[in-house]
Amino acid sequence: MSLPHAILTALLEKPSSGLELTRRFDRSIGYFWPSTHQQIYRELGKLEQAGHIRVLPSAQRARGQKKEYEVLPAGREELAAWVSLAEDPRPVRDPLLLRMRAAAVVGAPGLAGELRRHLVLHQGQLAEYLEIERRDFPPERTADEDRLRHLVLRGGIDLETFWTGWLTRAIDDLEGSGRSGPEGGAGSGSADADAS
């Protein structure tokens, strides 16, 4: 997914000013495609130059009045073409997993504490997603667009459920073994030394 396509999606859902768009990103699309406000404003300019969006006409634009954007037919066509593309899943690139692999070689006495910190963050995100689901997707909302949006949210809920479960098991395993990786450097035989 690219930021221009995320912006086209958001503007098709509701024409918005740049400021409104950045706020909506912070509450929805930004959960799975985070972008800075500067990136969003920059892409709005590029999309306008490409003829994919336009500033909505205003009877009399007052100084400082926000420009509101809408998607043009060319932008809708671009988004529809992108939606129909085949795209392979991206490999997971998570620094925490890489740091754990490195800790297996060099040790990391504070690793369990860092895993607990990540667990709290994922538990908070999971609680937030569940609250959005409760508030925005009651059982009576069954329109196709609602079902698709709910499926995206369910993906986030399932990912956070995975991470909270995995981190809980990892912490239990580390604390149960009394180790956070090899002690005293790069030696790989410390497991045998600990057992004696």
mmCIF file of C-alpha atoms in Angstrom:
data_model
loop_
_atom_site.group_PDB
_atom_site.id
_atom_site.type_symbol
_atom_site.label_atom_id
_atom_site.label_comp_id
_atom_site.label_asym_id
_atom_site.label_seq_id
_atom_site.Cartn_x
_atom_site.Cartn_y
_atom_site.Cartn_z
ATOM 1 C CA MET A 1 0.000 0.000 0.000
ATOM 2 C CA SER A 2 1.187 3.516 -0.648
ATOM 3 C CA LEU A 3 0.303 6.774 1.016
ATOM 4 C CA PRO A 4 -1.344 8.243 -2.131
ATOM 5 C CA HIS A 5 -3.740 5.289 -2.250
ATOM 6 C CA ALA A 6 -4.489 5.660 1.456
ATOM 7 C CA ILE A 7 -5.308 9.344 0.890
ATOM 8 C CA LEU A 8 -7.516 8.572 -2.121
ATOM 9 C CA THR A 9 -9.366 6.001 -0.010
ATOM 10 C CA ALA A 10 -9.933 8.476 2.830
ATOM 11 C CA LEU A 11 -11.085 11.255 0.474
ATOM 12 C CA LEU A 12 -13.502 8.943 -1.330
ATOM 13 C CA GLU A 13 -14.981 8.073 2.042
ATOM 14 C CA LYS A 14 -15.372 11.785 2.818
ATOM 15 C CA PRO A 15 -14.022 14.935 1.111
ATOM 16 C CA SER A 16 -11.832 16.680 3.678
ATOM 17 C CA SER A 17 -9.395 19.485 4.286
ATOM 18 C CA GLY A 18 -5.773 18.567 4.865
ATOM 19 C CA LEU A 19 -6.180 19.103 8.603
ATOM 20 C CA GLU A 20 -9.331 16.964 8.764
ATOM 21 C CA LEU A 21 -7.566 14.287 6.741
ATOM 22 C CA THR A 22 -4.595 14.141 9.102
ATOM 23 C CA ARG A 23 -6.963 13.844 12.077
ATOM 24 C CA ARG A 24 -8.885 11.040 10.370
ATOM 25 C CA PHE A 25 -5.589 9.258 9.618
ATOM 26 C CA ASP A 26 -4.686 9.456 13.299
ATOM 27 C CA ARG A 27 -7.988 7.719 14.177
ATOM 28 C CA SER A 28 -8.225 5.076 11.448
ATOM 29 C CA ILE A 29 -5.914 4.420 8.480
ATOM 30 C CA GLY A 30 -2.920 5.555 10.505
ATOM 31 C CA TYR A 31 -3.232 2.453 12.691
ATOM 32 C CA PHE A 32 -1.946 0.305 9.837
ATOM 33 C CA TRP A 33 -0.341 2.905 7.529
ATOM 34 C CA PRO A 34 1.168 5.582 9.796
ATOM 35 C CA SER A 35 2.203 8.851 8.152
ATOM 36 C CA THR A 36 3.260 12.248 9.396
ATOM 37 C CA HIS A 37 1.119 15.295 8.749
ATOM 38 C CA GLN A 38 3.884 16.685 6.524
ATOM 39 C CA GLN A 39 3.855 13.529 4.372
ATOM 40 C CA ILE A 40 0.071 13.773 3.962
ATOM 41 C CA TYR A 41 0.184 17.446 2.922
ATOM 42 C CA ARG A 42 3.028 16.720 0.479
ATOM 43 C CA GLU A 43 1.051 13.872 -1.117
ATOM 44 C CA LEU A 44 -2.073 16.041 -1.392
ATOM 45 C CA GLY A 45 -0.065 18.438 -3.555
ATOM 46 C CA LYS A 46 1.240 15.610 -5.738
ATOM 47 C CA LEU A 47 -2.230 14.085 -6.158
ATOM 48 C CA GLU A 48 -3.634 17.465 -7.138
ATOM 49 C CA GLN A 49 -0.840 17.978 -9.702
ATOM 50 C CA ALA A 50 -1.505 14.495 -11.118
ATOM 51 C CA GLY A 51 -5.189 15.341 -11.620
ATOM 52 C CA HIS A 52 -6.390 12.745 -9.117
ATOM 53 C CA ILE A 53 -7.931 15.209 -6.643
ATOM 54 C CA ARG A 54 -9.065 18.814 -6.681
ATOM 55 C CA VAL A 55 -9.846 21.538 -4.224
ATOM 56 C CA LEU A 56 -13.601 21.857 -3.870
ATOM 57 C CA PRO A 57 -14.849 25.165 -5.224
ATOM 58 C CA SER A 58 -15.898 27.693 -2.627
ATOM 59 C CA ALA A 59 -18.241 30.604 -3.254
ATOM 60 C CA GLN A 60 -15.839 32.977 -1.540
ATOM 61 C CA ARG A 61 -12.651 31.662 -0.011
ATOM 62 C CA ALA A 62 -11.793 33.727 3.030
ATOM 63 C CA ARG A 63 -8.195 34.197 4.028
ATOM 64 C CA GLY A 64 -7.075 31.265 6.169
ATOM 65 C CA GLN A 65 -10.078 29.136 5.151
ATOM 66 C CA LYS A 66 -9.175 25.477 4.795
ATOM 67 C CA LYS A 67 -9.064 23.950 1.317
ATOM 68 C CA GLU A 68 -11.300 20.891 1.070
ATOM 69 C CA TYR A 69 -10.281 18.138 -1.368
ATOM 70 C CA GLU A 70 -12.328 15.642 -3.336
ATOM 71 C CA VAL A 71 -11.300 12.760 -5.602
ATOM 72 C CA LEU A 72 -11.667 13.194 -9.372
ATOM 73 C CA PRO A 73 -12.614 10.339 -11.756
ATOM 74 C CA ALA A 74 -8.918 9.787 -12.611
ATOM 75 C CA GLY A 75 -8.163 9.322 -8.916
ATOM 76 C CA ARG A 76 -10.982 6.813 -8.505
ATOM 77 C CA GLU A 77 -9.690 4.894 -11.549
ATOM 78 C CA GLU A 78 -6.156 4.889 -10.112
ATOM 79 C CA LEU A 79 -7.401 3.542 -6.779
ATOM 80 C CA ALA A 80 -9.585 0.886 -8.438
ATOM 81 C CA ALA A 81 -6.631 -0.255 -10.579
ATOM 82 C CA TRP A 82 -4.411 -0.478 -7.504
ATOM 83 C CA VAL A 83 -7.043 -2.434 -5.521
ATOM 84 C CA SER A 84 -7.215 -5.055 -8.285
ATOM 85 C CA LEU A 85 -3.444 -5.674 -8.363
ATOM 86 C CA ALA A 86 -1.965 -8.894 -7.011
ATOM 87 C CA GLU A 87 0.569 -8.271 -4.251
ATOM 88 C CA ASP A 88 2.544 -10.788 -2.218
ATOM 89 C CA PRO A 89 2.605 -10.503 1.585
ATOM 90 C CA ARG A 90 5.555 -8.545 2.901
ATOM 91 C CA PRO A 91 8.040 -10.330 5.131
ATOM 92 C CA VAL A 92 7.908 -9.383 8.807
ATOM 93 C CA ARG A 93 10.645 -6.899 9.753
ATOM 94 C CA ASP A 94 10.378 -6.446 13.490
ATOM 95 C CA PRO A 95 13.346 -5.003 15.394
ATOM 96 C CA LEU A 96 12.286 -6.719 18.633
ATOM 97 C CA LEU A 97 12.584 -10.159 17.024
ATOM 98 C CA LEU A 98 16.006 -9.280 15.623
ATOM 99 C CA ARG A 99 17.135 -7.955 19.022
ATOM 100 C CA MET A 100 16.016 -11.225 20.642
ATOM 101 C CA ARG A 101 18.025 -13.185 18.083
ATOM 102 C CA ALA A 102 21.050 -10.990 18.861
ATOM 103 C CA ALA A 103 20.477 -11.464 22.607
ATOM 104 C CA ALA A 104 20.846 -15.205 22.054
ATOM 105 C CA VAL A 105 24.441 -14.470 21.039
ATOM 106 C CA VAL A 106 25.526 -11.563 23.246
ATOM 107 C CA GLY A 107 23.062 -11.772 26.142
ATOM 108 C CA ALA A 108 20.632 -9.130 27.368
ATOM 109 C CA PRO A 109 19.918 -9.064 31.091
ATOM 110 C CA GLY A 110 17.109 -6.504 30.647
ATOM 111 C CA LEU A 111 15.343 -8.339 27.834
ATOM 112 C CA ALA A 112 12.418 -9.584 29.948
ATOM 113 C CA GLY A 113 11.733 -6.021 31.083
ATOM 114 C CA GLU A 114 11.677 -4.824 27.480
ATOM 115 C CA LEU A 115 9.291 -7.647 26.560
ATOM 116 C CA ARG A 116 7.009 -6.607 29.441
ATOM 117 C CA ARG A 117 7.058 -3.009 28.163
ATOM 118 C CA HIS A 118 6.052 -4.218 24.678
ATOM 119 C CA LEU A 119 3.328 -6.379 26.207
ATOM 120 C CA VAL A 120 1.786 -3.352 27.950
ATOM 121 C CA LEU A 121 1.852 -1.393 24.672
ATOM 122 C CA HIS A 122 0.178 -4.223 22.739
ATOM 123 C CA GLN A 123 -2.413 -4.725 25.485
ATOM 124 C CA GLY A 124 -3.252 -1.017 25.260
ATOM 125 C CA GLN A 125 -3.581 -1.156 21.477
ATOM 126 C CA LEU A 126 -5.760 -4.258 21.706
ATOM 127 C CA ALA A 127 -8.053 -2.540 24.219
ATOM 128 C CA GLU A 128 -8.323 0.481 21.906
ATOM 129 C CA TYR A 129 -9.217 -1.688 18.897
ATOM 130 C CA LEU A 130 -11.823 -3.593 20.905
ATOM 131 C CA GLU A 131 -13.386 -0.307 22.013
ATOM 132 C CA ILE A 132 -13.530 0.893 18.370
ATOM 133 C CA GLU A 133 -15.188 -2.393 17.416
ATOM 134 C CA ARG A 134 -17.757 -2.071 20.202
ATOM 135 C CA ARG A 135 -18.511 1.560 19.335
ATOM 136 C CA ASP A 136 -18.384 1.517 15.503
ATOM 137 C CA PHE A 137 -19.446 -1.982 14.485
ATOM 138 C CA PRO A 138 -22.632 -3.074 16.247
ATOM 139 C CA PRO A 139 -24.172 -6.304 14.871
ATOM 140 C CA GLU A 140 -26.799 -4.393 12.835
ATOM 141 C CA ARG A 141 -24.139 -2.733 10.627
ATOM 142 C CA THR A 142 -24.080 -5.187 7.747
ATOM 143 C CA ALA A 143 -23.498 -3.065 4.613
ATOM 144 C CA ASP A 144 -20.640 -4.322 2.419
ATOM 145 C CA GLU A 145 -18.447 -1.302 3.159
ATOM 146 C CA ASP A 146 -19.021 -1.784 6.900
ATOM 147 C CA ARG A 147 -18.106 -5.468 6.672
ATOM 148 C CA LEU A 148 -14.867 -4.654 4.839
ATOM 149 C CA ARG A 149 -13.903 -1.942 7.328
ATOM 150 C CA HIS A 150 -14.709 -4.315 10.181
ATOM 151 C CA LEU A 151 -12.515 -6.999 8.618
ATOM 152 C CA VAL A 152 -9.594 -4.546 8.544
ATOM 153 C CA LEU A 153 -10.186 -3.774 12.211
ATOM 154 C CA ARG A 154 -10.460 -7.504 12.997
ATOM 155 C CA GLY A 155 -7.046 -7.944 11.359
ATOM 156 C CA GLY A 156 -5.629 -5.425 13.823
ATOM 157 C CA ILE A 157 -7.398 -7.123 16.737
ATOM 158 C CA ASP A 158 -6.060 -10.528 15.693
ATOM 159 C CA LEU A 159 -2.504 -9.166 15.310
ATOM 160 C CA GLU A 160 -2.595 -7.557 18.756
ATOM 161 C CA THR A 161 -4.066 -10.768 20.210
ATOM 162 C CA PHE A 162 -1.162 -12.688 18.658
ATOM 163 C CA TRP A 163 1.442 -10.269 20.056
ATOM 164 C CA THR A 164 -0.027 -10.233 23.572
ATOM 165 C CA GLY A 165 -0.155 -14.037 23.635
ATOM 166 C CA TRP A 166 3.324 -14.455 22.152
ATOM 167 C CA LEU A 167 4.903 -11.865 24.456
ATOM 168 C CA THR A 168 3.243 -13.441 27.507
ATOM 169 C CA ARG A 169 4.684 -16.841 26.551
ATOM 170 C CA ALA A 170 8.124 -15.330 25.802
ATOM 171 C CA ILE A 171 8.237 -13.566 29.189
ATOM 172 C CA ASP A 172 7.137 -16.735 31.003
ATOM 173 C CA ASP A 173 9.794 -18.725 29.150
ATOM 174 C CA LEU A 174 12.591 -16.225 29.871
ATOM 175 C CA GLU A 175 11.656 -15.795 33.514
ATOM 176 C CA GLY A 176 11.041 -19.523 33.953
ATOM 177 C CA SER A 177 14.493 -20.363 32.630
ATOM 178 C CA GLY A 178 16.111 -17.594 34.667
ATOM 179 C CA ARG A 179 18.070 -16.495 31.601
ATOM 180 C CA SER A 180 17.942 -13.719 29.014
ATOM 181 C CA GLY A 181 20.505 -15.169 26.639
ATOM 182 C CA PRO A 182 24.194 -16.130 27.018
ATOM 183 C CA GLU A 183 25.927 -14.404 29.907
ATOM 184 C CA GLY A 184 29.305 -12.739 29.683
ATOM 185 C CA GLY A 185 29.633 -12.338 25.946
ATOM 186 C CA ALA A 186 29.449 -14.328 22.763
ATOM 187 C CA GLY A 187 30.005 -17.814 24.121
ATOM 188 C CA SER A 188 27.383 -20.300 23.049
ATOM 189 C CA GLY A 189 28.069 -22.874 25.747
ATOM 190 C CA SER A 190 26.622 -20.874 28.648
ATOM 191 C CA ALA A 191 23.468 -22.984 28.754
ATOM 192 C CA ASP A 192 25.596 -25.954 29.856
ATOM 193 C CA ALA A 193 27.439 -23.782 32.371
ATOM 194 C CA ASP A 194 24.168 -22.541 33.865
ATOM 195 C CA ALA A 195 22.935 -26.092 34.300
ATOM 196 C CA SER A 196 25.923 -27.134 36.427
#
